[in-house]
Amino acid sequence: MAVYEHSYKPYEGTLTSAWSRFLVIPRYAYQDLFKYKLFIALFVLCYVYPLISTVIIYLHHNANALAVLDITVSDILPINATFFYVLVSVQTSLAFVFTVIIGPVLVSRDLANNALPLYLCRPFSRFEYIVSKMLVLLILLSMFTWVPGLLLFFFQSYLEGGGWMADNLWIAGAIFTVSIAWLVILALLAMAFSAWIKWRTAASAALFAIFIIPTPIGFIIEELFNTNMGHMLNLGVAFSALSSHLFQLDWLDAKLSFFEAWGVFAAYALICVFMLSRRVHAYEVVS
Amino acid sequence: MIEMNSTNPVIELDQLRIVFGKRRILHDIQGSLRGHCIGLLGPNGAGKTTLIHTLLGFHKPASGTARIFGCDIRNESKRVRTVIGYMPERDSFIAHITCVHFVRLMAELSGLPSDAALERAHEALFYVGLGEARYRKLGTYSLGMKQLAKLAQAIVHGPRLIFLDEPTNGLDPPARKRMLELIREIRDSGRTHIVFSSHLLRDVEECCDEVLILKDGHIAANCNLEEERRANRKFIEMETRNATPAFVDAIGALGCEYALTGNQRVKLVMQDGIEIRDLYKIAAASDVQIRRLNYKRDSLEDIFLKAMEQ
């Protein structure tokens, strides 16, 4: 079927492996996103705090630099679990901003343009479609959350030496687990709202609302019934609780237990999966 | 890879039943389709699109199954979809990207490597006649161009079976002609089978060698148009002048079944070994003029109407 021949020929070349097709949709999505200079600028901004953290870690281990700047080690932030928790908190907050920008159009565009039959008539299942769309967010957000977090952890381990890494490996686990849990929830929420809410602005507003509205409700339930069950609606509280337990931060007021926090994440994830399963069909069957 | 064997049916329907809620859409349909271009006909609501969607794996059969090139759609749906192309009836595209980008994406999702997908996307778009417009965003396309873009994405990965759901819908006459030419070309390539769903009998008649007619979720008719056409060469309709009973009796004496209608028309079924010139000889002997002689073929419309009357 060459351009100059104008005749039809079946394709007889090699095919890619089925697992690698997961990455086709994210690749095309990034080509689309990185066309915009504003988006690139925002993406670069996400590396400001990890860069500052890198400088702090470097200063901790460079007496010459401290002397030049005329400061002592005690004047700068200590490198401990709190240091990495702050890094994860800042970066996951930025991840939320990116989710609000990218998330609302992930599925809604395909639904609005009736594109799902075109995806699903190929050797590409609904599950693969959802995972591929999730990967658009997960890969992008990982690039400035747990990936730099772990790189900084290894940087600190390298400079500190002497078994610091072995003693603090749980911090690396906390960086990864907290970030991934947060990113998966963000991606699922964004996709579920995208599948059900046609208008981008409304879907973005819904994403904000899901974090804002449960907070006063949780406190009202706590005051009225003297129970922490109200906070089980609140993803922000669950995130704090999970961080508090995994980063072993006693100063962080964890309103939920470790398992309750996971329960909140699991409940939200299940609801999102249910919402997606109801909407992501090649065609809607009206019974 | 699914192997194509000329002796195997393209599609086998095995007591296939589709139910939506409490409504039965397809009623245990049974049959096998072997044509190169299979027309799927039926009035609105007959189940044509549902049948296509089921074969594509969009709906699960309530009972029974179907096989495409011998692969069961229930158990081997993904395998089946590696050799299928689908052009949906409704507008289906991704509006904010260029056509070449869109077709390439679809090719990559079908398993083509990135470079091959780009090459095939360009080729497919040139082939369907969108070569000059391939860098335009799909949202800016006219209806006819969108139909061609849908065809391009359906053929870009070189499928062995293409489902075309109302491909000529909304096309102006030149665009319709072009679309039918493309369908015939793909059919004549000999490597690809086509299932062509349409309301337009003429379109189906122009392209298809087999038709499946659905009515209320049942198969009303399944016939090979090529065989029908061959068989129809035996039916002759003559317009005569001065036809007499002696003339038609003489035709009957040849062993042909015949009927003389009131307006000097004679319809007859030719027997083997009887030639047209024999008819002229009898006419000359009986002093009858044969003013017109046609092979009376059952048009697809006749077949369709008969099927609808059942």
XYZ file of C-alpha atoms in Angstrom:
597
model
C 0.000 0.000 0.000
C 2.740 2.427 -0.942
C 1.862 6.089 -1.358
C 2.761 6.086 -5.057
C 1.019 2.763 -5.816
C -2.421 3.674 -4.445
C -3.399 0.058 -3.999
C -4.451 -1.900 -0.954
C -2.085 -4.393 0.651
C -2.364 -6.142 4.000
C 0.408 -5.499 6.517
C 2.847 -8.369 6.764
C 5.571 -6.933 8.984
C 6.310 -7.698 12.608
C 3.997 -6.703 15.438
C 4.948 -5.193 18.771
C 4.469 -7.239 21.934
C 1.062 -6.840 23.556
C 2.436 -5.460 26.858
C 4.282 -2.594 25.155
C 1.020 -1.217 23.711
C 0.181 0.091 27.198
C 2.685 2.828 26.520
C 1.313 3.986 23.170
C -1.421 6.176 24.646
C 0.884 7.845 27.226
C 3.476 8.538 24.511
C 0.914 10.243 22.302
C -0.485 12.146 25.278
C 2.982 13.498 26.154
C 3.604 14.531 22.552
C 0.408 16.515 22.802
C 1.116 18.002 26.258
C 4.716 18.995 25.675
C 3.744 21.019 22.627
C 2.727 23.790 25.017
C 5.480 26.034 26.366
C 3.417 26.894 29.430
C 3.146 23.227 30.291
C 6.899 22.760 29.901
C 7.494 25.778 32.147
C 5.183 24.345 34.816
C 6.885 20.986 34.543
C 10.312 22.567 35.014
C 9.004 24.499 38.050
C 8.205 21.173 39.678
C 11.933 20.530 39.971
C 12.671 23.702 41.944
C 12.063 22.168 45.358
C 14.010 18.938 44.612
C 16.836 21.193 43.401
C 16.770 23.189 46.640
C 16.759 19.883 48.560
C 19.765 18.707 46.547
C 21.635 21.883 47.492
C 20.771 21.390 51.182
C 22.023 17.786 51.106
C 25.169 18.923 49.331
C 25.803 21.680 51.884
C 25.421 19.180 54.701
C 28.392 17.297 53.385
C 30.595 20.086 52.145
C 32.470 21.974 54.828
C 34.113 24.278 52.282
C 30.783 25.416 50.930
C 29.477 26.025 54.470
C 32.602 28.069 55.226
C 32.173 30.131 52.077
C 28.544 30.819 52.975
C 29.523 31.411 56.599
C 26.912 29.055 58.046
C 27.046 25.890 60.162
C 25.336 22.554 59.658
C 22.914 23.334 62.471
C 21.716 26.402 60.541
C 20.289 24.323 57.718
C 17.533 21.743 57.716
C 18.510 18.355 59.123
C 18.386 15.437 56.675
C 15.895 13.090 58.263
C 12.407 11.650 57.731
C 10.848 15.122 58.125
C 13.084 16.458 55.366
C 11.871 13.784 52.961
C 8.261 14.058 54.153
C 8.249 17.790 53.329
C 9.715 16.993 49.923
C 7.000 14.386 49.251
C 4.258 16.749 50.516
C 5.381 19.626 48.299
C 5.781 17.423 45.251
C 2.478 15.588 45.698
C 0.722 18.968 46.031
C 2.193 19.882 42.649
C 1.018 16.494 41.378
C -2.505 17.526 42.359
C -2.167 20.731 40.317
C -1.027 18.723 37.299
C -3.874 16.275 37.764
C -6.359 19.153 37.701
C -4.793 20.371 34.443
C -4.473 17.049 32.620
C -6.960 14.709 34.261
C -10.362 16.115 33.275
C -9.857 15.507 29.543
C -8.290 12.066 29.741
C -11.444 10.056 29.108
C -14.047 12.743 28.417
C -12.554 13.601 25.026
C -12.763 10.001 23.888
C -16.323 9.703 25.145
C -17.379 12.990 23.557
C -15.885 11.985 20.205
C -17.153 8.418 20.441
C -13.572 7.194 20.085
C -13.848 4.213 22.421
C -15.054 1.769 19.728
C -11.915 2.581 17.762
C -9.681 1.664 20.699
C -11.677 -1.368 21.754
C -12.094 -2.927 18.307
C -8.345 -3.506 18.377
C -6.472 -6.032 20.496
C -6.817 -3.588 23.362
C -9.197 -4.298 26.247
C -11.126 -1.909 28.492
C -8.730 -2.734 31.297
C -5.755 -1.878 29.106
C -7.423 1.338 28.012
C -7.974 2.411 31.630
C -4.445 1.427 32.655
C -2.982 3.280 29.657
C -4.902 6.416 30.518
C -3.826 6.082 34.157
C -0.226 5.724 33.048
C -0.436 9.125 31.371
C -0.752 10.648 34.839
C 1.250 8.092 36.800
C 4.385 8.302 34.676
C 4.304 12.083 34.396
C 3.632 12.687 38.113
C 6.192 10.073 39.138
C 8.837 12.079 37.311
C 8.677 14.818 39.936
C 7.450 12.982 43.044
C 8.935 9.677 44.121
C 11.619 9.484 41.401
C 13.488 12.643 42.558
C 12.613 11.688 46.149
C 14.429 8.384 45.821
C 17.283 9.970 43.861
C 17.788 12.448 46.704
C 17.639 9.607 49.197
C 20.388 7.771 47.313
C 22.364 11.005 46.955
C 22.211 11.515 50.709
C 23.153 7.839 51.266
C 26.138 8.220 48.968
C 27.393 11.384 50.660
C 26.684 10.206 54.194
C 28.027 6.670 53.740
C 28.735 4.495 56.778
C 25.516 2.491 56.842
C 23.167 5.490 56.697
C 21.299 3.902 53.809
C 20.751 0.594 55.617
C 19.582 2.394 58.770
C 17.155 4.599 56.868
C 15.900 2.340 54.119
C 12.381 2.639 55.584
C 12.437 6.319 54.515
C 12.882 5.229 50.895
C 9.958 2.839 51.352
C 7.872 5.679 52.801
C 8.751 8.042 49.941
C 7.717 5.444 47.376
C 4.607 4.093 49.114
C 3.093 7.444 50.100
C 3.758 8.933 46.660
C 2.403 5.971 44.722
C -0.717 5.708 46.891
C -1.393 9.398 46.350
C -0.715 9.283 42.606
C -2.913 6.234 42.037
C -5.785 7.880 43.903
C -5.317 11.138 42.008
C -5.223 9.319 38.669
C -8.299 7.251 39.475
C -10.266 10.256 40.707
C -9.300 12.307 37.674
C -10.323 9.539 35.302
C -13.579 8.794 37.086
C -14.585 12.469 37.015
C -13.399 12.731 33.434
C -15.604 9.787 32.477
C -18.694 11.186 34.164
C -18.312 14.933 33.785
C -18.212 16.228 30.249
C -17.065 19.766 30.977
C -13.426 20.256 31.857
C -14.042 23.083 34.330
C -16.717 21.110 36.159
C -14.462 18.055 36.363
C -11.619 20.213 37.740
C -14.002 21.743 40.272
C -15.123 18.259 41.299
C -11.492 17.292 41.907
C -11.068 20.267 44.220
C -14.390 19.541 45.898
C -13.482 15.955 46.715
C -10.618 17.268 48.861
C -12.326 20.332 50.320
C -15.872 19.204 51.121
C -15.050 16.144 53.293
C -12.903 18.270 55.646
C -15.731 20.281 57.318
C -18.010 17.236 57.170
C -15.373 15.185 58.994
C -14.994 17.798 61.712
C -18.772 18.178 62.146
C -19.148 14.404 62.539
C -16.227 14.393 64.981
C -17.791 17.180 67.079
C -21.312 15.776 67.004
C -20.606 12.106 67.557
C -17.188 12.246 69.161
C -15.783 9.825 66.622
C -13.059 9.972 64.026
C -15.224 8.152 61.482
C -15.977 11.432 59.747
C -12.335 11.718 58.738
C -12.668 8.491 56.835
C -14.245 10.551 54.077
C -11.221 12.796 53.905
C -8.419 11.844 51.534
C -6.181 14.612 52.883
C -6.447 13.229 56.409
C -5.770 9.707 55.095
C -2.665 10.996 53.325
C -1.429 12.694 56.515
C -2.127 9.567 58.542
C -0.311 7.333 56.080
C 2.642 9.733 55.964
C 2.718 10.003 59.750
C 2.912 6.226 60.124
C 5.294 5.492 57.287
C 7.661 8.413 57.947
C 7.322 7.759 61.710
C 6.482 11.392 62.424
C 5.047 11.715 65.914
C 4.507 15.456 65.543
C 2.084 14.908 62.669
C -1.439 14.592 64.067
C -2.702 11.331 62.550
C -6.471 11.299 62.916
C -6.705 7.825 61.391
C -4.846 4.613 62.070
C -2.524 3.086 59.503
C -5.132 0.566 58.363
C -7.954 3.100 58.384
C -5.868 5.299 56.084
C -5.369 2.413 53.677
C -9.072 1.637 53.974
C -9.945 5.191 52.883
C -7.657 4.914 49.870
C -9.046 1.482 48.968
C -12.661 2.682 49.279
C -12.053 5.680 47.031
C -10.167 3.522 44.548
C -12.987 0.984 44.386
C -15.597 3.695 43.842
C -13.502 5.173 41.040
C -13.020 1.783 39.398
C -16.769 1.169 39.618
C -17.486 4.575 38.074
C -15.033 3.877 35.269
C -16.386 0.416 34.607
C -19.868 1.913 34.164
C -18.707 4.441 31.585
C -15.829 2.917 29.675
C -17.658 0.822 27.089
C -17.378 0.718 23.333
C -21.080 1.462 23.195
C -23.593 2.146 25.883
C -26.352 -0.442 25.864
C -29.759 0.970 26.675
C -31.724 -1.908 28.123
C -1.416 -15.416 13.912
C -4.767 -16.468 12.534
C -4.428 -18.451 9.335
C -6.900 -17.939 6.531
C -8.083 -21.048 4.778
C -10.288 -20.724 1.730
C -12.348 -23.742 2.750
C -13.186 -22.354 6.183
C -16.018 -19.901 6.619
C -15.067 -16.316 7.366
C -17.758 -16.055 9.989
C -19.704 -18.873 11.612
C -22.748 -18.052 13.681
C -23.561 -20.813 16.101
C -26.935 -20.339 17.825
C -25.857 -16.814 18.679
C -28.211 -15.062 21.052
C -27.862 -11.484 22.255
C -30.046 -10.098 25.000
C -30.103 -6.509 26.277
C -31.954 -6.375 29.573
C -35.066 -8.413 28.901
C -35.094 -7.736 25.185
C -33.747 -10.364 22.856
C -31.930 -8.690 19.964
C -30.528 -11.696 18.103
C -32.460 -14.957 18.279
C -30.170 -17.987 18.174
C -28.910 -17.197 14.708
C -27.085 -19.896 12.841
C -25.164 -19.746 9.597
C -21.822 -19.485 7.924
C -20.548 -16.713 5.693
C -17.814 -17.340 3.152
C -17.987 -14.439 0.722
C -15.242 -11.951 0.031
C -17.623 -9.098 0.538
C -20.586 -9.970 2.696
C -23.537 -7.609 2.693
C -25.430 -7.285 5.916
C -28.940 -6.083 5.211
C -32.081 -5.523 7.168
C -34.507 -2.856 8.233
C -33.795 -0.588 11.196
C -33.643 -2.552 14.425
C -33.048 -5.865 12.669
C -29.822 -6.437 14.604
C -27.168 -5.662 11.992
C -25.093 -3.325 14.141
C -25.579 -5.526 17.205
C -24.260 -8.486 15.226
C -21.187 -6.499 14.157
C -20.605 -5.268 17.709
C -20.895 -8.800 19.034
C -18.388 -10.084 16.512
C -16.059 -7.272 17.583
C -16.423 -8.370 21.192
C -18.368 -5.316 22.395
C -21.326 -7.411 23.586
C -21.173 -10.802 25.242
C -23.498 -13.426 23.759
C -26.225 -14.601 26.145
C -25.832 -18.037 24.583
C -24.263 -19.590 21.543
C -21.180 -18.166 19.946
C -19.608 -17.078 16.694
C -16.292 -17.849 15.106
C -14.173 -15.631 12.894
C -11.637 -17.545 10.802
C -12.294 -20.416 13.190
C -11.520 -18.421 16.363
C -14.233 -18.293 18.977
C -15.278 -14.737 19.819
C -15.983 -15.742 23.407
C -12.588 -17.207 24.260
C -10.295 -15.695 21.666
C -11.711 -12.217 21.322
C -8.349 -10.487 21.539
C -6.830 -12.798 18.958
C -9.758 -12.202 16.657
C -9.350 -8.449 16.994
C -5.771 -8.608 15.753
C -7.099 -9.381 12.260
C -10.133 -7.106 12.252
C -10.666 -3.556 11.091
C -13.798 -1.618 11.978
C -15.343 1.460 10.486
C -18.138 2.558 12.824
C -21.385 4.060 11.635
C -21.273 7.112 13.879
C -18.599 9.789 13.962
C -15.674 8.315 15.875
C -12.390 10.144 16.058
C -10.092 12.187 18.256
C -10.848 15.766 17.335
C -7.780 17.641 18.520
C -5.153 15.688 16.599
C -4.231 15.600 12.930
C -5.552 12.824 10.755
C -2.142 11.268 10.173
C -1.478 11.323 13.917
C -4.837 9.674 14.553
C -4.377 6.923 11.978
C -0.844 6.280 13.221
C -2.090 5.992 16.800
C -4.691 3.452 15.699
C -2.042 1.490 13.786
C 0.242 1.400 16.826
C -2.606 0.216 19.027
C -3.122 -2.595 16.531
C 0.470 -3.629 17.114
C 2.441 -1.964 14.336
C 5.859 -0.636 15.341
C 6.023 3.151 15.450
C 7.903 3.641 12.150
C 5.787 1.141 10.248
C 2.645 2.734 11.715
C 3.666 6.156 10.433
C 4.454 4.783 6.991
C 1.191 2.844 6.797
C -0.778 5.870 8.058
C 0.532 7.979 5.185
C -0.127 5.186 2.720
C -3.642 4.537 3.974
C -4.514 8.231 3.832
C -3.186 8.556 0.293
C -5.047 5.399 -0.621
C -8.423 6.675 0.575
C -7.797 10.058 -1.013
C -6.956 12.160 2.032
C -3.273 12.520 1.208
C -3.393 16.283 0.801
C -5.481 16.802 3.927
C -3.630 14.442 6.227
C -2.048 17.143 8.372
C -5.370 18.816 9.099
C -7.062 18.262 12.442
C -9.922 15.789 12.273
C -12.305 18.273 13.841
C -12.031 20.434 10.709
C -12.989 17.617 8.298
C -16.236 17.466 6.355
C -18.543 14.480 6.815
C -17.234 12.781 3.674
C -13.643 13.263 4.785
C -14.435 11.858 8.218
C -15.888 8.758 6.564
C -12.666 8.344 4.581
C -10.571 8.894 7.709
C -12.593 6.188 9.443
C -11.918 3.870 6.512
C -8.196 4.711 6.673
C -7.981 3.785 10.362
C -9.890 0.564 9.638
C -7.419 -0.586 6.973
C -4.155 0.907 8.256
C -3.037 -2.260 10.021
C -3.916 -4.462 7.017
C -6.703 -6.474 8.616
C -7.975 -9.749 7.157
C -11.588 -8.816 7.840
C -13.068 -5.333 7.753
C -16.440 -4.414 9.199
C -17.938 -1.417 7.454
C -21.023 -0.105 9.187
C -23.003 2.111 6.801
C -19.861 3.425 5.050
C -21.761 5.482 2.478
C -23.953 7.284 5.016
C -24.138 10.999 4.390
C -21.856 10.947 1.349
C -22.581 12.966 -1.784
C -22.738 10.972 -5.058
C -19.055 11.400 -6.064
C -17.878 10.553 -2.531
C -20.216 7.565 -2.435
C -18.876 6.371 -5.786
C -15.320 6.766 -4.511
C -16.127 4.863 -1.308
C -17.687 1.979 -3.262
C -14.677 1.881 -5.584
C -12.376 1.613 -2.585
C -14.469 -1.182 -1.110
C -14.387 -3.082 -4.398
C -10.638 -2.570 -4.677
C -10.061 -3.919 -1.184
C -12.359 -6.858 -1.965
C -10.547 -7.570 -5.217
C -7.170 -7.576 -3.475
C -8.254 -11.102 -2.495
C -6.532 -10.990 0.879
C -9.194 -9.208 2.848
C -12.805 -10.015 3.533
C -15.376 -7.311 4.077
C -18.624 -7.246 6.000
C -20.630 -4.365 4.607
C -23.680 -3.291 6.564
C -26.005 -0.919 4.764
C -29.579 0.075 4.149
C -28.753 0.846 0.552
C -29.416 -2.254 -1.511
C -27.726 -0.805 -4.545
C -24.487 -0.253 -2.660
C -24.530 -3.807 -1.363
C -25.398 -5.184 -4.792
C -22.485 -3.316 -6.354
C -19.922 -4.632 -3.919
C -21.021 -7.883 -2.329
C -20.924 -11.476 -3.421
C -22.925 -12.738 -0.457
C -25.734 -11.234 1.591
C -27.109 -11.944 5.000
C -30.516 -10.415 5.546
C -31.662 -9.947 9.114
C -35.205 -9.318 10.234
C -36.223 -8.850 13.863
C -33.066 -10.573 15.044
C -33.539 -13.617 12.816
C -31.777 -14.543 9.602
C -34.359 -13.921 6.911
C -32.081 -14.893 4.033
C -28.492 -15.838 3.416
C -27.606 -16.146 -0.211
C -24.629 -16.105 -2.479
C -25.263 -13.329 -4.959
C -22.833 -14.772 -7.478
C -24.726 -18.061 -7.558
C -28.018 -16.195 -7.751
C -26.700 -14.235 -10.685
C -25.563 -17.399 -12.432
C -28.893 -19.110 -11.750
C -30.790 -16.093 -12.968
C -29.317 -16.466 -16.439
C -31.868 -19.258 -16.980
C -34.847 -16.939 -16.482
C -35.846 -15.125 -19.646
C -38.429 -12.486 -20.217
C -39.483 -11.752 -23.799
C -41.533 -8.941 -25.152
C -43.231 -10.120 -28.339
C -45.636 -9.066 -31.005
C -48.387 -11.404 -32.161
C -47.496 -14.109 -29.666
C -49.950 -16.943 -30.070
C -50.692 -19.970 -27.894
C -49.075 -22.075 -30.639
C -45.836 -20.124 -30.183
C -45.699 -20.673 -26.442
C -46.741 -24.293 -26.859
C -43.794 -24.744 -29.193
C -41.538 -23.285 -26.521
C -43.113 -25.670 -24.041
C -42.345 -28.511 -26.426
C -38.633 -27.677 -25.984
C -39.093 -28.613 -22.338
C -39.075 -25.051 -20.974
C -41.459 -23.903 -18.287
C -43.284 -20.852 -19.554
C -46.011 -18.341 -18.910
C -47.709 -15.963 -21.328
C -48.833 -12.788 -19.660
C -51.603 -10.631 -21.037
C -49.381 -7.932 -22.467
C -47.583 -10.144 -25.005
C -44.801 -10.925 -22.554
C -43.505 -14.444 -22.239
C -41.566 -15.587 -19.207
C -39.727 -18.853 -19.400
C -37.093 -20.952 -17.693
C -34.484 -22.244 -20.136
C -33.540 -25.875 -19.935
C -29.994 -27.148 -20.373
C -29.130 -27.601 -24.037
C -31.630 -24.999 -25.246
C -30.127 -21.917 -26.865
C -31.538 -18.468 -27.495
C -31.403 -19.075 -31.236
C -33.919 -21.929 -30.779
C -36.382 -19.346 -29.494
C -35.776 -17.157 -32.520
C -36.292 -20.152 -34.831
C -39.657 -20.925 -33.234
C -40.623 -17.268 -33.403
C -39.758 -17.145 -37.110
C -41.726 -20.312 -37.768
C -44.752 -18.939 -35.861
C -44.485 -15.488 -37.455
C -43.929 -13.884 -34.079
C -41.652 -10.902 -33.542
C -39.355 -10.940 -30.521
C -38.961 -7.272 -29.811
C -37.008 -7.508 -26.597
C -35.355 -10.338 -24.696
C -33.950 -9.986 -21.189
C -32.405 -12.259 -18.709
C -34.827 -11.690 -15.883
C -32.643 -11.598 -12.843
C -33.840 -11.533 -9.314
C -32.428 -8.243 -8.158
C -31.188 -7.868 -4.604
C -34.314 -5.838 -4.056
C -36.425 -8.864 -5.042
C -34.439 -11.083 -2.698
C -34.725 -8.535 0.085
C -38.457 -8.031 -0.385
C -39.069 -11.786 -0.489
C -37.095 -12.147 2.735
C -39.107 -9.383 4.373
C -42.389 -11.019 3.369
C -41.508 -14.295 5.060
